[in-house]
XYZ file of C-alpha atoms in Angstrom:
134
model
C -4.142 25.581 -22.872
C -7.112 23.238 -23.226
C -6.437 19.539 -22.668
C -8.515 16.357 -22.270
C -8.604 13.329 -19.981
C -11.007 10.362 -20.024
C -11.851 8.254 -16.982
C -14.492 5.802 -15.832
C -14.496 7.735 -12.537
C -16.251 11.001 -11.710
C -14.211 13.442 -9.632
C -13.833 17.170 -8.996
C -10.043 17.470 -9.043
C -7.095 15.464 -10.259
C -4.756 13.506 -8.014
C -1.446 11.678 -8.418
C -0.036 11.844 -11.984
C -2.783 12.875 -14.398
C -2.114 12.590 -18.114
C -3.775 14.765 -20.730
C -3.917 14.925 -24.484
C -4.699 17.832 -26.754
C -7.408 15.971 -28.717
C -10.621 14.557 -27.191
C -10.615 11.745 -29.764
C -7.230 10.623 -28.433
C -8.524 10.549 -24.838
C -11.786 8.635 -25.372
C -10.288 5.220 -26.299
C -8.822 5.049 -22.777
C -12.361 4.244 -21.612
C -12.006 0.919 -23.482
C -15.667 1.037 -24.514
C -16.928 1.600 -20.956
C -19.172 4.424 -19.857
C -17.281 7.262 -18.255
C -16.389 10.907 -18.439
C -14.433 13.169 -20.729
C -12.788 15.940 -18.738
C -11.920 19.211 -20.404
C -9.273 21.058 -18.427
C -7.450 24.346 -18.597
C -3.768 24.452 -17.728
C -1.930 27.744 -17.332
C 0.908 27.456 -19.848
C 2.865 30.162 -18.038
C 2.934 27.994 -14.894
C 4.320 24.947 -16.725
C 7.949 23.889 -16.671
C 7.883 20.924 -19.045
C 10.520 18.224 -19.470
C 10.663 16.657 -22.918
C 11.341 13.007 -23.717
C 15.101 13.482 -24.038
C 15.286 15.218 -20.659
C 13.333 12.408 -18.984
C 15.584 9.772 -20.563
C 18.757 11.689 -19.664
C 17.700 12.016 -16.023
C 16.668 8.344 -15.906
C 20.006 7.280 -17.418
C 21.806 9.291 -14.743
C 19.929 7.193 -12.190
C 20.848 3.970 -13.988
C 17.301 3.474 -15.288
C 15.964 2.779 -18.761
C 12.683 1.684 -20.319
C 11.273 1.192 -23.779
C 8.725 3.974 -23.309
C 9.032 7.325 -21.545
C 5.710 6.838 -19.758
C 7.154 3.746 -18.054
C 9.978 5.823 -16.596
C 7.514 8.445 -15.378
C 4.863 6.123 -13.976
C 7.016 3.272 -12.666
C 10.109 5.057 -11.365
C 9.405 7.520 -8.534
C 13.067 8.541 -8.433
C 12.752 9.889 -11.993
C 9.770 12.033 -10.987
C 11.580 13.274 -7.879
C 14.695 14.153 -9.897
C 12.547 16.106 -12.367
C 10.870 18.014 -9.538
C 14.244 18.813 -7.940
C 15.313 20.343 -11.254
C 12.205 22.538 -11.296
C 9.999 20.595 -13.704
C 6.290 20.225 -12.920
C 5.276 18.347 -16.088
C 6.610 16.047 -18.782
C 5.539 15.717 -22.404
C 5.927 12.776 -24.737
C 4.388 10.994 -27.684
C 2.382 7.981 -26.551
C 0.480 5.180 -28.208
C -3.241 4.822 -27.590
C -4.460 1.891 -25.482
C -4.849 -0.262 -28.600
C -1.413 0.800 -29.963
C -3.092 1.917 -33.214
C -2.392 5.636 -32.977
C 0.120 8.069 -31.532
C -0.882 11.116 -29.543
C 0.651 13.954 -27.583
C 0.631 13.438 -23.811
C 1.273 15.888 -21.006
C 1.781 14.355 -17.554
C 1.497 16.759 -14.650
C 3.773 16.145 -11.680
C 1.624 18.701 -9.835
C -2.056 17.823 -10.413
C -3.233 21.147 -8.980
C -2.131 22.802 -12.247
C -5.186 21.315 -14.025
C -8.516 23.076 -13.614
C -11.585 21.116 -14.742
C -13.811 23.337 -16.883
C -16.242 20.746 -18.287
C -17.202 17.128 -17.725
C -19.083 15.267 -20.444
C -20.714 11.939 -19.775
C -19.756 9.221 -22.260
C -22.075 6.277 -22.666
C -20.909 2.698 -22.947
C -20.006 1.684 -26.464
C -21.013 -1.772 -27.644
C -19.040 -3.807 -30.172
C -21.343 -2.906 -33.080
C -20.681 0.794 -32.490
C -16.939 0.073 -32.389
C -17.078 -1.407 -35.877
C -18.772 1.641 -37.431
């Protein structure tokens, strides 16, 4: 599966908890107008064991945790990630809001960053306010 990630940083492999979306236009606003890079990655779908939003919330509830958004449980609560891994999951999927909260998009968070293979890196130039208004 082809996925996308935008970052102001240039790197050769992902670390920690990378998040991807299935549309480049959903990834680019995460640069917040800054210059950066759009990463195109390939992820082997057969290697994925994906937890959905309800699974993440159910596991979090079992740990006595709750949050308004699923991403908060995944990013802020290491015990949720560890519980998912213990149950055999290596990724989680959820619907997220863009950085400006104006659009929803699909997100896949990898609990094992080695599952993402970078196949292309496109440089994105800084966007000024006039370009934003177009």
